[in-house]
Amino acid sequence: MKATLEELGLSIEGELLQDKLHRSIYATDASVYRELPLGVCYPRSEADIKTIINFARNNNIGLIPRTAGTSLAGQCVGSGLVVDVSKYLTKIIAIDAEKRTAIVQPGVIRDDLNRQLLKYGLFFGPNTSTSNRCMIGGMVGNNSSGTTSIRYGTTRDKVLSLKTILSDSSTAEFSNLSAENFRQKLNGDLLENKIYSSIYHLLSPETVQEEIKREFPQEAIHRRNTGYAIDELIRTEPFSSGKENFDLCKLLSGSEGTLAFTTEITLQLDVLPPTHAAMVAAHFTSIENCMLAVVPSMKSPLFTCEMMDKVILDCTNENLKYKENRFFIEGDPKAILMLELRAETEEDLQNKIKILLNRLRESNLTYALPVLTGDQIELALELRKAGLGLLGNMVGDRKAVACIEDTAVAIPDLANYILEFTQIMKNYGQEAVYYAHAGAGELHLRPILNLKIEQDVVLFRKITKDVATLVKKYKGSMSGEHGDGRLRAEFIEMMVGSKNYQLLIEIKHIFDPENIFNPGKIVDAPAMDTSLRYVPNRIEPNVSTIMNFEDSEGILRLAEKCNGSGDCRKSVEAGGTMCPSYRATKDEKDTTRARANALREFLTNSDKPNKFDYKELKEVFDLCISCKGCKSECPSNLDVAALKAEFQFQYQKANGRSFRSKAFANNASMNQLASKVPKISNFLFTNNITSGIAKKVMGVAKQRTLPKLSKQTLTNYYKENKDRLIVTNPIKTVYLFTDEFTNYLDATIGIDAIELLFKLKYQVKIIAHSESGRSHISKGFLEEAKELANKNITIFKDLISVDTPLIGIEPSAILTFRDEYLRLGDDKASAIQLSKNCFLIEEFLKKEMALGNIDVSAFTSESKKVKIHAHCHQKALSNSAVTFDVLNFPKNYMVTIISSGCCGMAGSFGYEQEHYEISMNIGNQSLFPAVRKSDLDTIIAANGTSCRHQIFDGTKRIAKHPITILRESLA
């Protein structure tokens, strides 16, 4: 088969990969399943897809269509060939503002589409929680909904036409058909004609239609996605006179890629929601009262009707980050309904609020009704989202498992359904956590299970079966918006009845007689408890590490925290940092998710003494630039930078260290020697001949400028000026960490920091200490980094306190005290205590400004414009706001933060010749364009030494450290 697949790869314009790495990272999605595919295809065109379908049919191979791979029910997992359209089939083909339609390829991201539609005053309504990376093709496959479905419907409601390739490689476009056009489609020899004719004859008998109406979920449940939507078809012409026209898009939406391969989608768009908005956050003393209140609430024209319970709220109770988001909570509610209203005018909005409040008060179900407006609405929604994230970010093997998280019932049944649902959970010792699209009658709940043990795998099935029985009792839908996949597919027969299930099997056979399209999903699915991500009752692999991963119960469990949600695939325009390498390559291999999945795969299944000794792991970590974006932006707080450092250390134990890695890791020692003769050293670094030789020997990109040494080191400057810098009656005493980058390469910035603090009446102390170890960590030289960490912890642990903090200039250096030292230090208690009082210099200054210890009169009143690019480690471990606030302190400074991700330099990464193009690509994503657009009078601020070098190499603009800007602004 390998040779045959290689032939397929040569016959398509796109790529086909069947190496162990790609098969491993495509073996899972966001579900609990794992199955190694034969390979992965990235088609570039419709012709490629036809070729792939022909190949699959001729070789009896299943095709698994995939976009973002965020499916919760295993839709993207299978043993066949994965066809990933997310890399190339990403075009917005046309937008017709007058007709309010858009034509897109399946790999277009939902939020990216809406950004393009803004200028027309339009948007695509369905808005899943994954909207910044989910793709329209996947939304059609799952019939996705989201929080506003009560207003804008589901994806099925928005699909006008689908261009597809059928199982015989013929093309067909499905859309709304008049009675005459439908009759014409019945005749002909094409597979398309056979599909229309067969479905017509299959569903025409009145007894068949009655059986569908009797057994399928209630029509009142608009989020019903159980099986194929034949219940939608029988409500159209020709089966029901006077009703809607026949439209097979209704059937294909929610079919999970099992019937045809979609290449083009025409969508109905909506006008942007009214701008005047308010949210009533109704508080309840019980879940029952909350559910009962949904019925009267839905009498108002709500845009959202979302529910969160006390468990979710309590997750944020002790979290300082989200404390301000809890401003609207009164007392200790058991549940809150979040009811959003919108209107074209403020007067109309206030009238709608009044009606809703009166209706809720008359119900006597709620005890508090705060009304939120403006930014308050987003803060409340963030709180709900944060609570869910914190709930799902569990340490250990017990996890919140998707299986019954997608049930939907009619709104009048919701209260009684939840009472019985809760009892089922109690019977299994599960605490019910309620997170609901209440207005749609949909409940998201996940039991906490350990699927590594047989006992909980048994519970996995029992709980799902019992809930399915309950859903059937209320004639509800087991799958509301997350799909059936292989998770719920075996319960479809129970949900729709045996006769109707046979119809579904026949529908599948009509479209796909050879069963090549996503086999094993919806019909003829394997048992829900097979092909799980973990083998039950396995012997847990023992993986020794030099870094301390006890916060996740070991490095393997840290990798296992990745739930596949794919947040690392969001586009540049979505903001944030994660994941810069994926944004540059658009390869799944270069996502945070892929790195975690690959590490999990190899550590779990390795029989080598050194479980890290795999070239596939080297490949998957190669483009990780250790930005730490995942540490803060990944919902599981997956610290891939730490995983990479540990991998490099372990891999190098078996394979050795390169000369270049040694040179970069030990650059502080080299700079120490070179700084003794800075003029000669800088001549050699800048002379075309000598610098060219050095770059070639070191494997540095020839396009790069090499950093020059400072004329004087910072430590020497301090020694020479120590007596002059004594402050009488200082406000505070601070210790300045003279990191290895500032000391040798950016001493002028260090001098600016010392002189600024001196002028502001702070006593600065500098003592002898070790370098930070940042360069060693970035190259996996962890034994050396550990030694440096231990030395610095010992030096500072008895000196640093709340009253005498340690402050630093270079973010990547000072923040090691708050990050890697906690994993490397032997004296863990001292490392933790020390970390609490180590700050970026901007953090320290902001706090002092807030305390009133620094007066605005100390700074100029001159007007200046400043644009800030913040260091990635600052964004992950601190925040950009501190730099904004301190630069905004001079009263006439106009400061903005550039909405940029990583600059792309990432220490030595951007210097390495094989990484240069990727590095510049990352810089060009958002940073370089923003700098180039800035007029020459605008000061560019960047506190990272690598960032400043990258900005210069990419734009020829000189960026300044914020501290230099502040010193220059002194009055």
Short mmCIF file of N, CA and C in Angstrom, two decimals, residues 36 213 231 244 355 379 410 449 495 513 526 548 578 643 676 691 707 716-717 722 867 872 913 954:
data_model
loop_
_atom_site.label_atom_id
_atom_site.label_comp_id
_atom_site.label_asym_id
_atom_site.label_seq_id
_atom_site.Cartn_x
_atom_site.Cartn_y
_atom_site.Cartn_z
N LEU A 36 -4.76 5.33 13.76
CA LEU A 36 -3.74 5.76 12.82
C LEU A 36 -4.26 5.67 11.39
N LYS A 213 -41.88 10.93 11.35
CA LYS A 213 -42.47 11.94 12.24
C LYS A 213 -42.65 11.41 13.65
N ASP A 231 -35.93 13.88 8.19
CA ASP A 231 -37.12 14.55 8.72
C ASP A 231 -37.28 15.94 8.10
N GLU A 244 -41.76 24.02 1.69
CA GLU A 244 -40.52 24.49 1.06
C GLU A 244 -40.14 23.62 -0.12
N ILE A 355 -39.64 45.12 29.44
CA ILE A 355 -40.60 44.02 29.24
C ILE A 355 -40.03 42.71 29.79
N LEU A 379 -17.20 41.11 29.36
CA LEU A 379 -16.59 40.64 30.61
C LEU A 379 -17.37 39.46 31.18
N ALA A 410 -37.01 19.90 23.78
CA ALA A 410 -37.88 21.07 23.60
C ALA A 410 -37.85 21.90 24.87
N LEU A 449 -14.27 11.34 34.04
CA LEU A 449 -13.89 9.93 33.95
C LEU A 449 -12.41 9.78 33.67
N MET A 495 -32.52 6.22 18.90
CA MET A 495 -33.09 7.56 18.87
C MET A 495 -34.15 7.72 17.78
N PRO A 513 -22.08 3.93 -2.50
CA PRO A 513 -22.22 2.46 -2.49
C PRO A 513 -20.96 1.71 -2.11
N PRO A 526 -18.49 1.67 14.59
CA PRO A 526 -17.96 0.76 15.62
C PRO A 526 -18.50 1.14 16.99
N ASN A 548 11.16 19.67 36.36
CA ASN A 548 10.14 19.20 37.28
C ASN A 548 8.75 19.46 36.69
N MET A 578 -0.22 32.64 19.81
CA MET A 578 -0.22 31.21 19.45
C MET A 578 -0.92 30.97 18.11
N LEU A 643 8.17 21.66 27.10
CA LEU A 643 8.27 20.34 26.45
C LEU A 643 9.44 20.31 25.48
N LYS A 676 36.07 42.40 26.24
CA LYS A 676 37.35 42.94 26.70
C LYS A 676 38.00 43.81 25.62
N SER A 691 32.56 38.99 9.06
CA SER A 691 31.23 38.61 9.54
C SER A 691 30.64 37.53 8.64
N PRO A 707 24.63 41.25 16.25
CA PRO A 707 24.55 42.24 17.33
C PRO A 707 25.95 42.72 17.73
N ASN A 716 30.37 47.13 34.71
CA ASN A 716 31.48 48.08 34.86
C ASN A 716 30.97 49.50 35.08
N TYR A 717 29.94 49.86 34.36
CA TYR A 717 29.36 51.19 34.54
C TYR A 717 28.88 51.37 35.98
N LYS A 722 28.92 53.74 41.23
CA LYS A 722 28.18 53.25 42.40
C LYS A 722 28.05 54.32 43.48
N LYS A 867 4.44 53.53 19.67
CA LYS A 867 3.80 52.24 19.38
C LYS A 867 4.61 51.13 20.03
N CYS A 872 7.00 38.30 23.69
CA CYS A 872 6.09 37.15 23.84
C CYS A 872 6.05 36.64 25.27
N GLN A 913 20.20 29.87 9.58
CA GLN A 913 19.93 30.05 8.16
C GLN A 913 18.72 29.27 7.67
N GLY A 954 13.96 43.70 9.68
CA GLY A 954 12.77 43.59 8.84
C GLY A 954 12.26 44.91 8.31
#
